[in-house]
């Protein structure tokens, strides 16, 4: 009797080698790997802010950015603002997975720019645990706008036409659908409109997205400037000048294969970063809003 | 004493069993979608598989994010929009090879057998029974199988707008060289 039970227990380990063990053996063999988070955002921009995303290695990206005329500026006469559209075009390329370089042109102030975007950290879990993705963005802008040197009394040299923007995008994909980021931003303008203006300004951008389907996401973006330029004291605001406003945008991302369409409403009209962040005059409260879109198209050239 | 020797016998038998398990960590899975607008191919070389020649148990595990595509954006959409690999990181098959007892590692030969079991993809379990070609060369076993899977069986949604780009029926090729 005892012998029989004993025999049974001796065979137990054999039964334990079931299929689940086969699988767990496979899992153990695979070891702990690092899983990197991907698709924190659909596009490389939210609206005016950069996202932490870069196009893949060997990918050429072309973007067309439009900001239409204001809602409160003869909206229907101007065909819903289309007749007063501001345009920006960019072309960029990723030679590696961590670097993207590009150039752009913006109609506002006849601006030409070059930029670089670089991955610093990637959100991951597993063997390496990293709570956030961090991407840097640096850009230099040259305004070719005609300048009346005689009336102004000085020459506008190359340096006096330059401005710069640096963004440090700290992003986290909290779930499949929800991502958010905080973006400390530095804006430097060599020649400001008025002598009392700050040449260097600091902004802390925040943005979030929520995916409502696989292809659609709602996005919100706000870029408060900590040291905004307001009109110097002693000047009458009744002359028609608004203090600069912080850029606030609400939009929707639509992804279709190689395109991302971003449709939104924003009070920032300048399109290029330095104008959008620090020289936005329109206020949401006054209805000084603009329809806008960013469209991107990618080509794998490698 | 007799009992002890019996126990020792049983345990050593157990050990010899585990020695009959053949594994690979560098198995290969390819899929191919043939749709009117474009063909899509992706390859995965990080598939692990195990086969137990004592009882015919057979399993393989496919890390979804290890599929490599021609275009980076395709790979992103595959993981994010279709396979939802953040939520369902692995595809798993577990089951048995029928007629496993015919396999003889001692001499070169090939066998066409059937594997049967449960395939789990995108969190959905489906019964799967397909042909597998096994071959033995110089004491090494390898397995290859080609079969079709339907996206709809595994609740992988393809929007109507993408029906011309992505086929519902996907051709799968698996290839394992066991060590």
GROMACS .gro file of C-alpha atoms in nm:
model
  481
    1UNK     CA    1   0.000   0.000   0.000
    2UNK     CA    2   0.263   0.244   0.109
    3UNK     CA    3   0.478   0.137  -0.182
    4UNK     CA    4   0.206   0.226  -0.430
    5UNK     CA    5   0.172   0.582  -0.297
    6UNK     CA    6   0.541   0.617  -0.296
    7UNK     CA    7   0.556   0.516  -0.657
    8UNK     CA    8   0.291   0.774  -0.740
    9UNK     CA    9   0.479   1.057  -0.575
   10UNK     CA   10   0.793   0.956  -0.755
   11UNK     CA   11   0.614   1.005  -1.084
   12UNK     CA   12   0.468   1.344  -0.985
   13UNK     CA   13   0.756   1.545  -1.123
   14UNK     CA   14   0.686   1.386  -1.460
   15UNK     CA   15   0.327   1.504  -1.462
   16UNK     CA   16   0.441   1.847  -1.358
   17UNK     CA   17   0.629   1.879  -1.690
   18UNK     CA   18   0.303   1.991  -1.847
   19UNK     CA   19   0.258   2.235  -2.129
   20UNK     CA   20   0.260   2.542  -1.910
   21UNK     CA   21   0.605   2.442  -1.798
   22UNK     CA   22   0.708   2.410  -2.157
   23UNK     CA   23   0.597   2.770  -2.210
   24UNK     CA   24   0.750   2.904  -1.891
   25UNK     CA   25   1.072   2.733  -1.994
   26UNK     CA   26   1.057   2.925  -2.319
   27UNK     CA   27   0.991   3.251  -2.137
   28UNK     CA   28   1.283   3.191  -1.902
   29UNK     CA   29   1.507   3.115  -2.196
   30UNK     CA   30   1.405   3.439  -2.363
   31UNK     CA   31   1.532   3.630  -2.055
   32UNK     CA   32   1.430   3.979  -1.956
   33UNK     CA   33   1.451   4.220  -2.245
   34UNK     CA   34   1.401   4.593  -2.266
   35UNK     CA   35   1.078   4.692  -2.434
   36UNK     CA   36   1.087   5.045  -2.573
   37UNK     CA   37   0.771   5.251  -2.589
   38UNK     CA   38   0.672   5.359  -2.938
   39UNK     CA   39   0.404   5.583  -3.093
   40UNK     CA   40   0.376   5.816  -2.794
   41UNK     CA   41   0.240   6.063  -3.052
   42UNK     CA   42   0.119   6.012  -3.406
   43UNK     CA   43   0.324   6.297  -3.549
   44UNK     CA   44   0.646   6.484  -3.490
   45UNK     CA   45   0.451   6.793  -3.379
   46UNK     CA   46   0.153   6.841  -3.149
   47UNK     CA   47   0.039   7.170  -3.304
   48UNK     CA   48   0.316   7.425  -3.249
   49UNK     CA   49   0.524   7.224  -3.004
   50UNK     CA   50   0.745   6.936  -3.107
   51UNK     CA   51   0.666   6.586  -2.979
   52UNK     CA   52   0.931   6.339  -2.870
   53UNK     CA   53   0.881   6.146  -3.195
   54UNK     CA   54   1.128   6.136  -3.484
   55UNK     CA   55   1.062   5.986  -3.826
   56UNK     CA   56   1.228   5.643  -3.858
   57UNK     CA   57   1.582   5.594  -3.986
   58UNK     CA   58   1.611   5.665  -4.355
   59UNK     CA   59   1.277   5.844  -4.371
   60UNK     CA   60   1.227   6.173  -4.552
   61UNK     CA   61   0.938   6.378  -4.415
   62UNK     CA   62   0.764   6.667  -4.584
   63UNK     CA   63   0.521   6.882  -4.387
   64UNK     CA   64   0.280   7.158  -4.488
   65UNK     CA   65   0.153   7.380  -4.207
   66UNK     CA   66  -0.131   7.628  -4.251
   67UNK     CA   67  -0.288   7.884  -4.018
   68UNK     CA   68  -0.597   8.049  -4.163
   69UNK     CA   69  -0.724   8.402  -4.095
   70UNK     CA   70  -0.898   8.481  -3.767
   71UNK     CA   71  -1.259   8.394  -3.682
   72UNK     CA   72  -1.314   8.757  -3.582
   73UNK     CA   73  -1.168   8.902  -3.903
   74UNK     CA   74  -1.446   8.904  -4.163
   75UNK     CA   75  -1.451   8.526  -4.142
   76UNK     CA   76  -1.689   8.445  -4.428
   77UNK     CA   77  -1.576   8.730  -4.652
   78UNK     CA   78  -1.226   8.584  -4.624
   79UNK     CA   79  -1.359   8.234  -4.709
   80UNK     CA   80  -1.329   8.107  -4.352
   81UNK     CA   81  -0.986   8.259  -4.319
   82UNK     CA   82  -0.842   8.072  -4.616
   83UNK     CA   83  -0.770   8.393  -4.804
   84UNK     CA   84  -0.541   8.509  -4.525
   85UNK     CA   85  -0.360   8.182  -4.467
   86UNK     CA   86  -0.008   8.171  -4.327
   87UNK     CA   87   0.201   7.886  -4.461
   88UNK     CA   88   0.508   7.699  -4.347
   89UNK     CA   89   0.682   7.416  -4.534
   90UNK     CA   90   0.947   7.183  -4.395
   91UNK     CA   91   1.156   6.896  -4.522
   92UNK     CA   92   1.349   6.674  -4.285
   93UNK     CA   93   1.548   6.351  -4.290
   94UNK     CA   94   1.660   6.100  -4.027
   95UNK     CA   95   2.009   5.964  -4.105
   96UNK     CA   96   1.996   5.753  -3.786
   97UNK     CA   97   1.729   5.643  -3.540
   98UNK     CA   98   1.826   5.916  -3.294
   99UNK     CA   99   1.879   6.219  -3.520
  100UNK     CA  100   1.657   6.417  -3.754
  101UNK     CA  101   1.771   6.724  -3.947
  102UNK     CA  102   1.569   6.956  -4.165
  103UNK     CA  103   1.496   7.297  -4.307
  104UNK     CA  104   1.184   7.508  -4.343
  105UNK     CA  105   1.034   7.823  -4.482
  106UNK     CA  106   0.763   8.030  -4.320
  107UNK     CA  107   0.569   8.304  -4.496
  108UNK     CA  108   0.541   8.515  -4.181
  109UNK     CA  109   0.838   8.759  -4.185
  110UNK     CA  110   0.990   8.565  -4.479
  111UNK     CA  111   1.162   8.326  -4.245
  112UNK     CA  112   1.408   8.049  -4.336
  113UNK     CA  113   1.519   7.797  -4.076
  114UNK     CA  114   1.727   7.489  -4.013
  115UNK     CA  115   1.664   7.248  -3.729
  116UNK     CA  116   1.788   6.933  -3.560
  117UNK     CA  117   1.596   6.695  -3.340
  118UNK     CA  118   1.769   6.433  -3.130
  119UNK     CA  119   1.658   6.151  -2.902
  120UNK     CA  120   1.818   6.161  -2.558
  121UNK     CA  121   1.618   5.899  -2.366
  122UNK     CA  122   1.352   5.647  -2.460
  123UNK     CA  123   1.073   5.533  -2.231
  124UNK     CA  124   1.116   5.162  -2.165
  125UNK     CA  125   1.043   4.879  -1.928
  126UNK     CA  126   1.196   4.540  -1.864
  127UNK     CA  127   1.571   4.514  -1.821
  128UNK     CA  128   1.598   4.893  -1.847
  129UNK     CA  129   1.323   5.091  -1.678
  130UNK     CA  130   1.284   5.448  -1.798
  131UNK     CA  131   0.969   5.642  -1.711
  132UNK     CA  132   0.994   5.909  -1.982
  133UNK     CA  133   1.121   5.973  -2.332
  134UNK     CA  134   1.334   6.285  -2.373
  135UNK     CA  135   1.399   6.448  -2.708
  136UNK     CA  136   1.581   6.773  -2.779
  137UNK     CA  137   1.498   7.015  -3.058
  138UNK     CA  138   1.711   7.309  -3.169
  139UNK     CA  139   1.631   7.547  -3.446
  140UNK     CA  140   1.776   7.865  -3.600
  141UNK     CA  141   1.563   8.116  -3.793
  142UNK     CA  142   1.665   8.386  -4.040
  143UNK     CA  143   1.417   8.651  -4.136
  144UNK     CA  144   1.465   8.789  -4.486
  145UNK     CA  145   1.202   9.059  -4.437
  146UNK     CA  146   1.288   9.393  -4.596
  147UNK     CA  147   1.408   9.645  -4.344
  148UNK     CA  148   1.408  10.022  -4.382
  149UNK     CA  149   1.759  10.091  -4.260
  150UNK     CA  150   1.738  10.467  -4.319
  151UNK     CA  151   1.418  10.510  -4.121
  152UNK     CA  152   1.542  10.285  -3.840
  153UNK     CA  153   1.883  10.442  -3.832
  154UNK     CA  154   2.085  10.118  -3.823
  155UNK     CA  155   2.189   9.837  -4.045
  156UNK     CA  156   2.015   9.500  -4.001
  157UNK     CA  157   2.307   9.263  -4.021
  158UNK     CA  158   2.284   8.885  -4.052
  159UNK     CA  159   2.304   8.844  -3.674
  160UNK     CA  160   2.022   9.092  -3.622
  161UNK     CA  161   1.800   8.877  -3.842
  162UNK     CA  162   1.848   8.558  -3.640
  163UNK     CA  163   1.643   8.397  -3.368
  164UNK     CA  164   1.669   8.058  -3.199
  165UNK     CA  165   1.443   7.808  -3.025
  166UNK     CA  166   1.541   7.512  -2.809
  167UNK     CA  167   1.285   7.263  -2.679
  168UNK     CA  168   1.343   6.979  -2.435
  169UNK     CA  169   1.051   6.742  -2.480
  170UNK     CA  170   0.987   6.520  -2.177
  171UNK     CA  171   0.709   6.282  -2.276
  172UNK     CA  172   0.538   5.982  -2.129
  173UNK     CA  173   0.294   5.738  -2.282
  174UNK     CA  174   0.076   5.660  -1.983
  175UNK     CA  175  -0.143   5.409  -2.162
  176UNK     CA  176  -0.220   5.290  -2.512
  177UNK     CA  177  -0.445   5.595  -2.553
  178UNK     CA  178  -0.311   5.866  -2.325
  179UNK     CA  179   0.020   6.048  -2.365
  180UNK     CA  180   0.139   6.377  -2.219
  181UNK     CA  181   0.451   6.588  -2.228
  182UNK     CA  182   0.612   6.889  -2.066
  183UNK     CA  183   0.842   7.099  -2.279
  184UNK     CA  184   1.079   7.353  -2.124
  185UNK     CA  185   1.148   7.595  -2.409
  186UNK     CA  186   1.402   7.869  -2.467
  187UNK     CA  187   1.332   8.140  -2.725
  188UNK     CA  188   1.605   8.386  -2.815
  189UNK     CA  189   1.563   8.676  -3.056
  190UNK     CA  190   1.869   8.883  -3.143
  191UNK     CA  191   1.677   9.195  -3.245
  192UNK     CA  192   1.348   9.248  -3.066
  193UNK     CA  193   1.065   9.476  -3.179
  194UNK     CA  194   1.120   9.714  -2.892
  195UNK     CA  195   1.431   9.781  -2.689
  196UNK     CA  196   1.254   9.696  -2.363
  197UNK     CA  197   1.165   9.346  -2.483
  198UNK     CA  198   1.339   9.040  -2.346
  199UNK     CA  199   1.581   8.889  -2.593
  200UNK     CA  200   1.562   8.554  -2.417
  201UNK     CA  201   1.232   8.410  -2.305
  202UNK     CA  202   1.145   8.093  -2.123
  203UNK     CA  203   0.826   7.896  -2.178
  204UNK     CA  204   0.700   7.573  -2.026
  205UNK     CA  205   0.485   7.400  -2.285
  206UNK     CA  206   0.244   7.127  -2.187
  207UNK     CA  207   0.053   6.897  -2.420
  208UNK     CA  208  -0.159   6.584  -2.405
  209UNK     CA  209  -0.334   6.352  -2.643
  210UNK     CA  210  -0.611   6.099  -2.609
  211UNK     CA  211  -0.673   5.843  -2.881
  212UNK     CA  212  -1.040   5.793  -2.956
  213UNK     CA  213  -0.983   5.527  -3.223
  214UNK     CA  214  -0.670   5.366  -3.367
  215UNK     CA  215  -0.655   5.641  -3.629
  216UNK     CA  216  -0.788   5.947  -3.441
  217UNK     CA  217  -0.663   6.137  -3.139
  218UNK     CA  218  -0.766   6.457  -2.962
  219UNK     CA  219  -0.477   6.688  -2.874
  220UNK     CA  220  -0.441   6.991  -2.647
  221UNK     CA  221  -0.138   7.215  -2.619
  222UNK     CA  222  -0.059   7.522  -2.409
  223UNK     CA  223   0.267   7.716  -2.406
  224UNK     CA  224   0.279   7.974  -2.125
  225UNK     CA  225   0.574   8.214  -2.149
  226UNK     CA  226   0.724   8.289  -1.807
  227UNK     CA  227   0.867   8.630  -1.903
  228UNK     CA  228   0.636   8.757  -2.178
  229UNK     CA  229   0.708   9.075  -2.366
  230UNK     CA  230   0.437   9.328  -2.301
  231UNK     CA  231   0.421   9.678  -2.432
  232UNK     CA  232   0.654   9.908  -2.237
  233UNK     CA  233   0.498  10.124  -1.965
  234UNK     CA  234   0.377  10.468  -2.070
  235UNK     CA  235   0.239  10.356  -2.403
  236UNK     CA  236  -0.134  10.367  -2.448
  237UNK     CA  237  -0.278  10.019  -2.512
  238UNK     CA  238  -0.571  10.196  -2.680
  239UNK     CA  239  -0.340  10.236  -2.978
  240UNK     CA  240  -0.458   9.892  -3.068
  241UNK     CA  241  -0.188   9.678  -2.920
  242UNK     CA  242  -0.270   9.363  -2.726
  243UNK     CA  243  -0.026   9.218  -2.482
  244UNK     CA  244   0.121   8.898  -2.617
  245UNK     CA  245  -0.084   8.590  -2.541
  246UNK     CA  246   0.016   8.235  -2.456
  247UNK     CA  247  -0.044   7.993  -2.742
  248UNK     CA  248  -0.332   7.754  -2.676
  249UNK     CA  249  -0.440   7.497  -2.933
  250UNK     CA  250  -0.697   7.218  -2.947
  251UNK     CA  251  -0.692   6.973  -3.231
  252UNK     CA  252  -0.740   6.631  -3.378
  253UNK     CA  253  -0.483   6.396  -3.531
  254UNK     CA  254  -0.596   6.175  -3.817
  255UNK     CA  255  -0.357   5.908  -3.934
  256UNK     CA  256  -0.387   5.748  -4.275
  257UNK     CA  257  -0.093   5.526  -4.370
  258UNK     CA  258   0.197   5.753  -4.461
  259UNK     CA  259   0.014   6.077  -4.373
  260UNK     CA  260  -0.075   6.241  -4.046
  261UNK     CA  261  -0.338   6.516  -4.074
  262UNK     CA  262  -0.361   6.748  -3.777
  263UNK     CA  263  -0.662   6.980  -3.774
  264UNK     CA  264  -0.691   7.233  -3.494
  265UNK     CA  265  -0.797   7.568  -3.364
  266UNK     CA  266  -0.523   7.793  -3.227
  267UNK     CA  267  -0.467   8.155  -3.135
  268UNK     CA  268  -0.107   8.137  -3.262
  269UNK     CA  269  -0.072   8.246  -3.621
  270UNK     CA  270   0.304   8.279  -3.668
  271UNK     CA  271   0.349   7.907  -3.751
  272UNK     CA  272   0.726   7.906  -3.695
  273UNK     CA  273   0.816   7.842  -3.331
  274UNK     CA  274   0.955   8.181  -3.220
  275UNK     CA  275   0.648   8.365  -3.351
  276UNK     CA  276   0.395   8.112  -3.228
  277UNK     CA  277   0.533   8.098  -2.875
  278UNK     CA  278   0.636   8.454  -2.798
  279UNK     CA  279   0.456   8.677  -3.048
  280UNK     CA  280   0.099   8.551  -3.045
  281UNK     CA  281  -0.133   8.851  -3.028
  282UNK     CA  282  -0.469   8.679  -3.065
  283UNK     CA  283  -0.669   8.595  -2.755
  284UNK     CA  284  -0.909   8.301  -2.719
  285UNK     CA  285  -1.141   8.530  -2.521
  286UNK     CA  286  -1.167   8.778  -2.810
  287UNK     CA  287  -1.236   8.504  -3.064
  288UNK     CA  288  -0.906   8.580  -3.230
  289UNK     CA  289  -0.872   8.218  -3.334
  290UNK     CA  290  -0.749   8.043  -3.643
  291UNK     CA  291  -0.827   7.716  -3.808
  292UNK     CA  292  -0.506   7.540  -3.895
  293UNK     CA  293  -0.365   7.216  -4.016
  294UNK     CA  294  -0.033   7.034  -4.024
  295UNK     CA  295   0.000   6.763  -4.284
  296UNK     CA  296   0.295   6.530  -4.299
  297UNK     CA  297   0.395   6.281  -4.562
  298UNK     CA  298   0.680   6.037  -4.520
  299UNK     CA  299   0.890   5.861  -4.782
  300UNK     CA  300   1.123   5.575  -4.699
  301UNK     CA  301   1.438   5.656  -4.896
  302UNK     CA  302   1.714   5.500  -4.682
  303UNK     CA  303   1.640   0.030   0.029
  304UNK     CA  304   1.436  -0.115  -0.249
  305UNK     CA  305   1.207   0.189  -0.235
  306UNK     CA  306   1.503   0.422  -0.252
  307UNK     CA  307   1.643   0.256  -0.557
  308UNK     CA  308   1.301   0.277  -0.719
  309UNK     CA  309   1.290   0.649  -0.642
  310UNK     CA  310   1.635   0.693  -0.790
  311UNK     CA  311   1.520   0.510  -1.100
  312UNK     CA  312   1.213   0.729  -1.137
  313UNK     CA  313   1.413   1.047  -1.089
  314UNK     CA  314   1.676   0.950  -1.342
  315UNK     CA  315   1.398   0.867  -1.584
  316UNK     CA  316   1.265   1.220  -1.527
  317UNK     CA  317   1.607   1.360  -1.610
  318UNK     CA  318   1.636   1.161  -1.928
  319UNK     CA  319   1.297   1.303  -2.029
  320UNK     CA  320   1.415   1.662  -2.003
  321UNK     CA  321   1.711   1.570  -2.217
  322UNK     CA  322   1.464   1.494  -2.496
  323UNK     CA  323   1.352   1.855  -2.507
  324UNK     CA  324   1.485   2.040  -2.805
  325UNK     CA  325   1.486   2.418  -2.806
  326UNK     CA  326   1.568   2.716  -3.020
  327UNK     CA  327   1.572   3.086  -2.943
  328UNK     CA  328   1.642   3.206  -3.293
  329UNK     CA  329   1.343   3.062  -3.471
  330UNK     CA  330   1.205   3.241  -3.775
  331UNK     CA  331   0.852   3.354  -3.852
  332UNK     CA  332   0.756   3.544  -4.165
  333UNK     CA  333   0.420   3.679  -4.263
  334UNK     CA  334   0.301   3.796  -4.598
  335UNK     CA  335  -0.009   3.997  -4.681
  336UNK     CA  336  -0.112   4.008  -5.046
  337UNK     CA  337  -0.358   4.294  -5.104
  338UNK     CA  338  -0.451   4.479  -5.425
  339UNK     CA  339  -0.256   4.798  -5.345
  340UNK     CA  340   0.051   4.660  -5.172
  341UNK     CA  341   0.223   4.347  -5.048
  342UNK     CA  342   0.350   4.356  -4.693
  343UNK     CA  343   0.620   4.125  -4.559
  344UNK     CA  344   0.768   4.114  -4.212
  345UNK     CA  345   1.025   3.882  -4.059
  346UNK     CA  346   1.095   3.787  -3.702
  347UNK     CA  347   1.415   3.609  -3.603
  348UNK     CA  348   1.363   3.612  -3.227
  349UNK     CA  349   1.107   3.334  -3.202
  350UNK     CA  350   1.164   3.068  -2.940
  351UNK     CA  351   1.032   2.714  -2.969
  352UNK     CA  352   1.050   2.393  -2.773
  353UNK     CA  353   0.965   2.038  -2.870
  354UNK     CA  354   0.948   1.742  -2.635
  355UNK     CA  355   1.021   1.421  -2.823
  356UNK     CA  356   0.903   1.201  -2.535
  357UNK     CA  357   0.542   1.314  -2.547
  358UNK     CA  358   0.518   1.528  -2.863
  359UNK     CA  359   0.454   1.855  -2.684
  360UNK     CA  360   0.534   2.151  -2.902
  361UNK     CA  361   0.523   2.524  -2.832
  362UNK     CA  362   0.648   2.847  -2.981
  363UNK     CA  363   0.651   3.204  -2.866
  364UNK     CA  364   0.664   3.506  -3.099
  365UNK     CA  365   0.757   3.851  -2.960
  366UNK     CA  366   0.534   4.078  -3.170
  367UNK     CA  367   0.753   4.387  -3.155
  368UNK     CA  368   1.045   4.192  -3.304
  369UNK     CA  369   0.884   4.179  -3.649
  370UNK     CA  370   1.097   4.380  -3.891
  371UNK     CA  371   0.928   4.565  -4.175
  372UNK     CA  372   1.063   4.737  -4.480
  373UNK     CA  373   0.921   5.070  -4.359
  374UNK     CA  374   0.956   5.202  -4.005
  375UNK     CA  375   0.608   5.351  -4.010
  376UNK     CA  376   0.452   5.018  -4.114
  377UNK     CA  377   0.617   4.855  -3.816
  378UNK     CA  378   0.479   5.125  -3.588
  379UNK     CA  379   0.127   5.092  -3.726
  380UNK     CA  380   0.146   4.711  -3.706
  381UNK     CA  381   0.233   4.727  -3.336
  382UNK     CA  382   0.019   5.025  -3.240
  383UNK     CA  383  -0.296   4.997  -3.449
  384UNK     CA  384  -0.334   4.632  -3.538
  385UNK     CA  385  -0.153   4.393  -3.301
  386UNK     CA  386  -0.163   4.632  -3.000
  387UNK     CA  387   0.164   4.481  -2.888
  388UNK     CA  388   0.184   4.704  -2.580
  389UNK     CA  389  -0.114   4.511  -2.449
  390UNK     CA  390  -0.049   4.176  -2.620
  391UNK     CA  391   0.328   4.149  -2.653
  392UNK     CA  392   0.344   3.782  -2.756
  393UNK     CA  393   0.182   3.533  -2.986
  394UNK     CA  394   0.190   3.182  -2.840
  395UNK     CA  395   0.123   2.838  -2.979
  396UNK     CA  396   0.104   2.536  -2.754
  397UNK     CA  397  -0.002   2.189  -2.847
  398UNK     CA  398   0.127   1.858  -2.972
  399UNK     CA  399   0.281   1.706  -3.276
  400UNK     CA  400   0.083   1.401  -3.376
  401UNK     CA  401   0.296   1.102  -3.465
  402UNK     CA  402   0.599   1.245  -3.285
  403UNK     CA  403   0.707   0.889  -3.193
  404UNK     CA  404   0.809   0.830  -3.555
  405UNK     CA  405   1.085   1.088  -3.530
  406UNK     CA  406   1.423   0.923  -3.503
  407UNK     CA  407   1.715   1.150  -3.425
  408UNK     CA  408   1.960   0.868  -3.482
  409UNK     CA  409   1.931   0.875  -3.858
  410UNK     CA  410   1.868   1.134  -4.129
  411UNK     CA  411   1.514   1.153  -4.260
  412UNK     CA  412   1.211   1.371  -4.304
  413UNK     CA  413   0.855   1.350  -4.182
  414UNK     CA  414   0.532   1.529  -4.265
  415UNK     CA  415   0.322   1.539  -3.950
  416UNK     CA  416   0.042   1.748  -3.803
  417UNK     CA  417   0.068   1.988  -3.513
  418UNK     CA  418  -0.247   2.060  -3.323
  419UNK     CA  419  -0.323   2.293  -3.037
  420UNK     CA  420  -0.410   2.649  -2.938
  421UNK     CA  421  -0.278   2.958  -3.111
  422UNK     CA  422  -0.305   3.281  -2.912
  423UNK     CA  423  -0.263   3.608  -3.102
  424UNK     CA  424  -0.381   3.955  -2.996
  425UNK     CA  425  -0.520   3.796  -2.679
  426UNK     CA  426  -0.755   3.567  -2.875
  427UNK     CA  427  -0.726   3.187  -2.856
  428UNK     CA  428  -0.805   2.974  -3.160
  429UNK     CA  429  -0.764   2.605  -3.230
  430UNK     CA  430  -0.503   2.542  -3.493
  431UNK     CA  431  -0.413   2.219  -3.675
  432UNK     CA  432  -0.161   2.236  -3.958
  433UNK     CA  433   0.096   2.032  -4.138
  434UNK     CA  434   0.457   2.054  -4.030
  435UNK     CA  435   0.760   1.922  -4.214
  436UNK     CA  436   1.025   1.787  -3.981
  437UNK     CA  437   1.367   1.677  -4.089
  438UNK     CA  438   1.662   1.521  -3.914
  439UNK     CA  439   2.010   1.581  -4.040
  440UNK     CA  440   2.325   1.485  -3.850
  441UNK     CA  441   2.116   1.436  -3.536
  442UNK     CA  442   1.967   1.788  -3.558
  443UNK     CA  443   1.594   1.841  -3.591
  444UNK     CA  444   1.436   2.122  -3.787
  445UNK     CA  445   1.073   2.207  -3.847
  446UNK     CA  446   0.904   2.418  -4.112
  447UNK     CA  447   0.537   2.496  -4.162
  448UNK     CA  448   0.339   2.719  -4.394
  449UNK     CA  449  -0.021   2.807  -4.328
  450UNK     CA  450  -0.280   3.086  -4.346
  451UNK     CA  451  -0.427   3.281  -4.056
  452UNK     CA  452  -0.721   3.520  -4.071
  453UNK     CA  453  -0.694   3.858  -3.897
  454UNK     CA  454  -1.068   3.849  -3.825
  455UNK     CA  455  -1.030   3.520  -3.630
  456UNK     CA  456  -0.804   3.702  -3.386
  457UNK     CA  457  -1.009   4.023  -3.365
  458UNK     CA  458  -0.745   4.224  -3.550
  459UNK     CA  459  -0.951   4.499  -3.708
  460UNK     CA  460  -0.865   4.625  -4.053
  461UNK     CA  461  -1.062   4.942  -4.128
  462UNK     CA  462  -1.253   4.938  -4.458
  463UNK     CA  463  -1.032   5.220  -4.587
  464UNK     CA  464  -0.731   4.990  -4.548
  465UNK     CA  465  -0.889   4.678  -4.698
  466UNK     CA  466  -0.701   4.732  -5.024
  467UNK     CA  467  -0.369   4.763  -4.840
  468UNK     CA  468  -0.391   4.482  -4.586
  469UNK     CA  469  -0.528   4.136  -4.656
  470UNK     CA  470  -0.747   3.960  -4.401
  471UNK     CA  471  -0.569   3.635  -4.488
  472UNK     CA  472  -0.206   3.632  -4.389
  473UNK     CA  473   0.042   3.370  -4.509
  474UNK     CA  474   0.265   3.251  -4.225
  475UNK     CA  475   0.596   3.071  -4.260
  476UNK     CA  476   0.769   2.926  -3.954
  477UNK     CA  477   1.112   2.769  -3.944
  478UNK     CA  478   1.287   2.630  -3.640
  479UNK     CA  479   1.631   2.474  -3.625
  480UNK     CA  480   1.654   2.300  -3.288
  481UNK     CA  481   1.976   2.274  -3.098
   0.00000   0.00000   0.00000
